[in-house]
GROMACS .gro file of C-alpha atoms in nm:
model
  232
    1UNK     CA    1  -4.759   2.316   0.113
    2UNK     CA    2  -4.534   2.555  -0.081
    3UNK     CA    3  -4.492   2.788   0.216
    4UNK     CA    4  -4.355   2.494   0.418
    5UNK     CA    5  -4.145   2.336   0.144
    6UNK     CA    6  -3.915   2.636   0.089
    7UNK     CA    7  -3.813   2.677   0.458
    8UNK     CA    8  -3.778   2.297   0.483
    9UNK     CA    9  -3.536   2.281   0.190
   10UNK     CA   10  -3.349   2.591   0.312
   11UNK     CA   11  -3.317   2.433   0.658
   12UNK     CA   12  -3.181   2.107   0.517
   13UNK     CA   13  -2.932   2.290   0.295
   14UNK     CA   14  -2.802   2.504   0.582
   15UNK     CA   15  -2.770   2.204   0.813
   16UNK     CA   16  -2.588   2.006   0.542
   17UNK     CA   17  -2.336   2.290   0.496
   18UNK     CA   18  -2.273   2.320   0.871
   19UNK     CA   19  -2.236   1.944   0.914
   20UNK     CA   20  -1.994   1.927   0.620
   21UNK     CA   21  -1.783   2.197   0.784
   22UNK     CA   22  -1.780   1.994   1.107
   23UNK     CA   23  -1.675   1.680   0.921
   24UNK     CA   24  -1.397   1.876   0.748
   25UNK     CA   25  -1.267   1.992   1.086
   26UNK     CA   26  -1.267   1.631   1.211
   27UNK     CA   27  -1.059   1.536   0.908
   28UNK     CA   28  -0.825   1.831   0.976
   29UNK     CA   29  -0.794   1.714   1.338
   30UNK     CA   30  -0.675   1.371   1.226
   31UNK     CA   31  -0.426   1.533   0.987
   32UNK     CA   32  -0.297   1.775   1.254
   33UNK     CA   33  -0.254   1.500   1.514
   34UNK     CA   34  -0.055   1.292   1.266
   35UNK     CA   35   0.159   1.596   1.183
   36UNK     CA   36   0.225   1.667   1.553
   37UNK     CA   37   0.319   1.305   1.613
   38UNK     CA   38   0.563   1.325   1.322
   39UNK     CA   39   0.713   1.647   1.462
   40UNK     CA   40   0.749   1.492   1.809
   41UNK     CA   41   0.928   1.191   1.663
   42UNK     CA   42   1.154   1.410   1.448
   43UNK     CA   43   1.242   1.658   1.723
   44UNK     CA   44   1.330   1.385   1.970
   45UNK     CA   45   1.537   1.176   1.728
   46UNK     CA   46   1.908   1.105   1.756
   47UNK     CA   47   2.109   1.415   1.654
   48UNK     CA   48   2.315   1.399   1.337
   49UNK     CA   49   2.565   1.624   1.166
   50UNK     CA   50   2.477   1.958   1.016
   51UNK     CA   51   2.381   1.892   0.651
   52UNK     CA   52   2.622   2.025   0.390
   53UNK     CA   53   2.332   2.174   0.195
   54UNK     CA   54   2.050   2.278   0.423
   55UNK     CA   55   1.694   2.267   0.286
   56UNK     CA   56   1.435   2.441   0.508
   57UNK     CA   57   1.152   2.221   0.380
   58UNK     CA   58   1.343   1.898   0.431
   59UNK     CA   59   1.546   1.983   0.739
   60UNK     CA   60   1.297   2.172   0.956
   61UNK     CA   61   1.302   2.021   1.307
   62UNK     CA   62   1.600   1.800   1.217
   63UNK     CA   63   1.801   1.709   1.531
   64UNK     CA   64   2.163   1.821   1.495
   65UNK     CA   65   2.479   1.818   1.707
   66UNK     CA   66   2.758   2.065   1.628
   67UNK     CA   67   3.091   2.152   1.786
   68UNK     CA   68   3.241   2.496   1.743
   69UNK     CA   69   3.264   2.847   1.881
   70UNK     CA   70   2.987   3.075   1.999
   71UNK     CA   71   3.067   3.421   1.868
   72UNK     CA   72   2.944   3.776   1.914
   73UNK     CA   73   2.740   3.990   1.868
   74UNK     CA   74   2.403   3.865   1.992
   75UNK     CA   75   2.051   3.956   1.891
   76UNK     CA   76   1.759   3.972   2.133
   77UNK     CA   77   1.407   3.857   2.044
   78UNK     CA   78   1.131   3.971   2.279
   79UNK     CA   79   0.938   3.668   2.403
   80UNK     CA   80   0.708   3.549   2.678
   81UNK     CA   81   0.788   3.205   2.817
   82UNK     CA   82   0.562   2.990   3.032
   83UNK     CA   83   0.676   2.987   3.397
   84UNK     CA   84   0.955   3.233   3.308
   85UNK     CA   85   0.769   3.549   3.218
   86UNK     CA   86   0.885   3.814   2.974
   87UNK     CA   87   1.238   3.818   2.844
   88UNK     CA   88   1.448   3.766   2.534
   89UNK     CA   89   1.574   3.483   2.319
   90UNK     CA   90   1.949   3.513   2.265
   91UNK     CA   91   2.055   3.458   1.903
   92UNK     CA   92   2.430   3.441   1.829
   93UNK     CA   93   2.662   3.341   1.545
   94UNK     CA   94   2.821   2.998   1.572
   95UNK     CA   95   3.125   2.883   1.376
   96UNK     CA   96   3.164   2.513   1.305
   97UNK     CA   97   3.396   2.348   1.051
   98UNK     CA   98   3.446   2.675   0.865
   99UNK     CA   99   3.074   2.755   0.849
  100UNK     CA  100   2.881   3.028   1.030
  101UNK     CA  101   2.524   2.957   1.134
  102UNK     CA  102   2.299   3.105   1.403
  103UNK     CA  103   2.212   2.948   1.736
  104UNK     CA  104   1.912   3.027   1.954
  105UNK     CA  105   2.067   2.971   2.296
  106UNK     CA  106   1.745   3.027   2.489
  107UNK     CA  107   1.582   3.264   2.736
  108UNK     CA  108   1.716   3.547   2.951
  109UNK     CA  109   1.511   3.780   3.176
  110UNK     CA  110   1.448   4.137   3.066
  111UNK     CA  111   1.701   4.278   3.312
  112UNK     CA  112   1.976   4.047   3.183
  113UNK     CA  113   1.971   4.187   2.830
  114UNK     CA  114   2.300   4.376   2.859
  115UNK     CA  115   2.476   4.135   3.096
  116UNK     CA  116   2.803   3.980   2.969
  117UNK     CA  117   2.776   3.621   2.846
  118UNK     CA  118   3.044   3.361   2.793
  119UNK     CA  119   3.145   3.266   2.440
  120UNK     CA  120   3.394   3.014   2.309
  121UNK     CA  121   3.402   2.647   2.218
  122UNK     CA  122   3.106   2.425   2.307
  123UNK     CA  123   2.909   2.131   2.176
  124UNK     CA  124   2.546   2.209   2.106
  125UNK     CA  125   2.255   1.973   2.052
  126UNK     CA  126   1.931   2.106   1.915
  127UNK     CA  127   1.700   2.127   1.617
  128UNK     CA  128   1.713   2.322   1.294
  129UNK     CA  129   1.421   2.559   1.271
  130UNK     CA  130   1.277   2.829   1.047
  131UNK     CA  131   1.004   2.980   1.268
  132UNK     CA  132   0.703   3.135   1.097
  133UNK     CA  133   0.659   3.416   1.348
  134UNK     CA  134   0.648   3.731   1.134
  135UNK     CA  135   0.330   3.864   0.978
  136UNK     CA  136   0.195   4.200   0.864
  137UNK     CA  137   0.131   4.305   1.225
  138UNK     CA  138   0.481   4.229   1.351
  139UNK     CA  139   0.681   4.547   1.423
  140UNK     CA  140   1.013   4.594   1.253
  141UNK     CA  141   1.314   4.530   1.477
  142UNK     CA  142   1.454   4.818   1.677
  143UNK     CA  143   1.814   4.794   1.559
  144UNK     CA  144   1.938   5.073   1.787
  145UNK     CA  145   1.804   4.899   2.100
  146UNK     CA  146   1.876   4.551   1.959
  147UNK     CA  147   1.520   4.428   2.011
  148UNK     CA  148   1.353   4.197   1.761
  149UNK     CA  149   0.989   4.091   1.771
  150UNK     CA  150   1.015   3.769   1.571
  151UNK     CA  151   1.283   3.522   1.470
  152UNK     CA  152   1.318   3.630   1.110
  153UNK     CA  153   1.593   3.392   0.999
  154UNK     CA  154   1.695   3.558   0.668
  155UNK     CA  155   1.701   3.909   0.819
  156UNK     CA  156   1.896   3.797   1.125
  157UNK     CA  157   2.143   3.604   0.914
  158UNK     CA  158   2.208   3.918   0.709
  159UNK     CA  159   2.279   4.119   1.026
  160UNK     CA  160   2.506   3.853   1.181
  161UNK     CA  161   2.678   3.752   0.857
  162UNK     CA  162   2.579   3.385   0.873
  163UNK     CA  163   2.402   3.126   0.665
  164UNK     CA  164   2.021   3.152   0.697
  165UNK     CA  165   2.027   2.852   0.930
  166UNK     CA  166   1.905   2.858   1.291
  167UNK     CA  167   1.983   2.588   1.545
  168UNK     CA  168   1.755   2.604   1.850
  169UNK     CA  169   1.962   2.469   2.137
  170UNK     CA  170   1.827   2.188   2.351
  171UNK     CA  171   2.148   2.105   2.534
  172UNK     CA  172   2.490   2.267   2.572
  173UNK     CA  173   2.801   2.071   2.662
  174UNK     CA  174   3.103   2.266   2.783
  175UNK     CA  175   3.135   2.637   2.840
  176UNK     CA  176   2.907   2.843   3.065
  177UNK     CA  177   2.534   2.872   3.032
  178UNK     CA  178   2.558   3.238   3.145
  179UNK     CA  179   2.211   3.232   3.297
  180UNK     CA  180   2.047   3.124   2.971
  181UNK     CA  181   1.755   2.881   2.991
  182UNK     CA  182   1.714   2.672   2.672
  183UNK     CA  183   1.377   2.698   2.498
  184UNK     CA  184   1.391   2.390   2.273
  185UNK     CA  185   1.172   2.330   1.971
  186UNK     CA  186   0.839   2.171   2.054
  187UNK     CA  187   0.478   2.160   1.946
  188UNK     CA  188   0.374   2.445   2.178
  189UNK     CA  189   0.356   2.704   1.903
  190UNK     CA  190   0.150   2.487   1.668
  191UNK     CA  191  -0.222   2.549   1.709
  192UNK     CA  192  -0.455   2.250   1.716
  193UNK     CA  193  -0.807   2.385   1.766
  194UNK     CA  194  -0.985   2.163   1.514
  195UNK     CA  195  -1.183   1.970   1.778
  196UNK     CA  196  -1.329   2.294   1.916
  197UNK     CA  197  -1.411   2.408   1.563
  198UNK     CA  198  -1.581   2.075   1.484
  199UNK     CA  199  -1.792   2.096   1.800
  200UNK     CA  200  -1.889   2.453   1.709
  201UNK     CA  201  -2.003   2.360   1.357
  202UNK     CA  202  -2.198   2.053   1.475
  203UNK     CA  203  -2.361   2.262   1.749
  204UNK     CA  204  -2.463   2.525   1.495
  205UNK     CA  205  -2.607   2.252   1.272
  206UNK     CA  206  -2.817   2.122   1.564
  207UNK     CA  207  -2.940   2.472   1.648
  208UNK     CA  208  -3.017   2.536   1.280
  209UNK     CA  209  -3.229   2.219   1.261
  210UNK     CA  210  -3.410   2.306   1.583
  211UNK     CA  211  -3.490   2.654   1.451
  212UNK     CA  212  -3.605   2.508   1.120
  213UNK     CA  213  -3.833   2.264   1.302
  214UNK     CA  214  -3.977   2.544   1.513
  215UNK     CA  215  -4.038   2.759   1.204
  216UNK     CA  216  -4.215   2.473   1.025
  217UNK     CA  217  -4.429   2.413   1.332
  218UNK     CA  218  -4.526   2.780   1.341
  219UNK     CA  219  -4.609   2.779   0.970
  220UNK     CA  220  -4.827   2.470   1.002
  221UNK     CA  221  -5.026   2.601   1.300
  222UNK     CA  222  -5.242   2.847   1.100
  223UNK     CA  223  -5.322   2.577   0.848
  224UNK     CA  224  -5.420   2.337   1.125
  225UNK     CA  225  -5.642   2.598   1.287
  226UNK     CA  226  -5.806   2.675   0.953
  227UNK     CA  227  -5.883   2.307   0.891
  228UNK     CA  228  -6.023   2.279   1.244
  229UNK     CA  229  -6.252   2.576   1.196
  230UNK     CA  230  -6.376   2.460   0.855
  231UNK     CA  231  -6.469   2.124   1.003
  232UNK     CA  232  -6.692   2.273   1.276
   0.00000   0.00000   0.00000
C-alpha cells in the first residue's frame, strides 16, 4: 500500500500545481482582454488638447490633436511593418504653442532614409505614447548613421531638444506627407498568449495524471500477480 500511496500523492500534487497554473493563465487572459478593450477605447477616442503637464502613466495612449510646425532634424528607427517590409520610423521635433515635443510621423522604406521631406505648419492627430521597446539586448543607436533600434523617448528627446513626449501620428492635415505612411498606435505590439499558455498547462496536467495512473497500474500488477499465485 505504501509503495502506491507515495506516487499517488505525488501525482495529485503535480496535477494540482499544473491545473492551478492553467487557472491563473485563464484569469490573466480575462485581465488582458479587458486591458486591450480599454486601450482600444482610449486610442480611438475623440482627440483633445496636449496636456499642460504630461504624465506618462496617466496619458499613455491619450488621443491628442495639435497644430504647429514640423521641424528638423529627424531620427530614424529601424522597424519592420506588416505589408510594408523593412524601413524606418521618422521621428521629428514639433513646435506647438511654444512647446517642443516629438512626433512619430510613420514609416518610410529603407531607400528613402536620406530623401528630403517637407516640414512646416500642419495639424496632427494621434496618440501620446511611451513605447517599451528597449531591453538589455537592444543595440545602442548608431548616431553617425542616424539609425535607432528602439523608440527610447528620453534619449531621443535629449538629442532633439524636446520634452520627453512622443505623439504617434494617426492623421496629418495640411502640408505634404512626403511618402510617409502613418503607423498609428494599436494593440499589435501587446502580446496576448494567455489562452495558449492555459491550454499548455491543462494539457500537461492531463498527461501528468495519465502517467500517474499508468505508474500506479504498473505498481499494482506485481501485487495482483502475487495474490493470484498464493491463491492457487
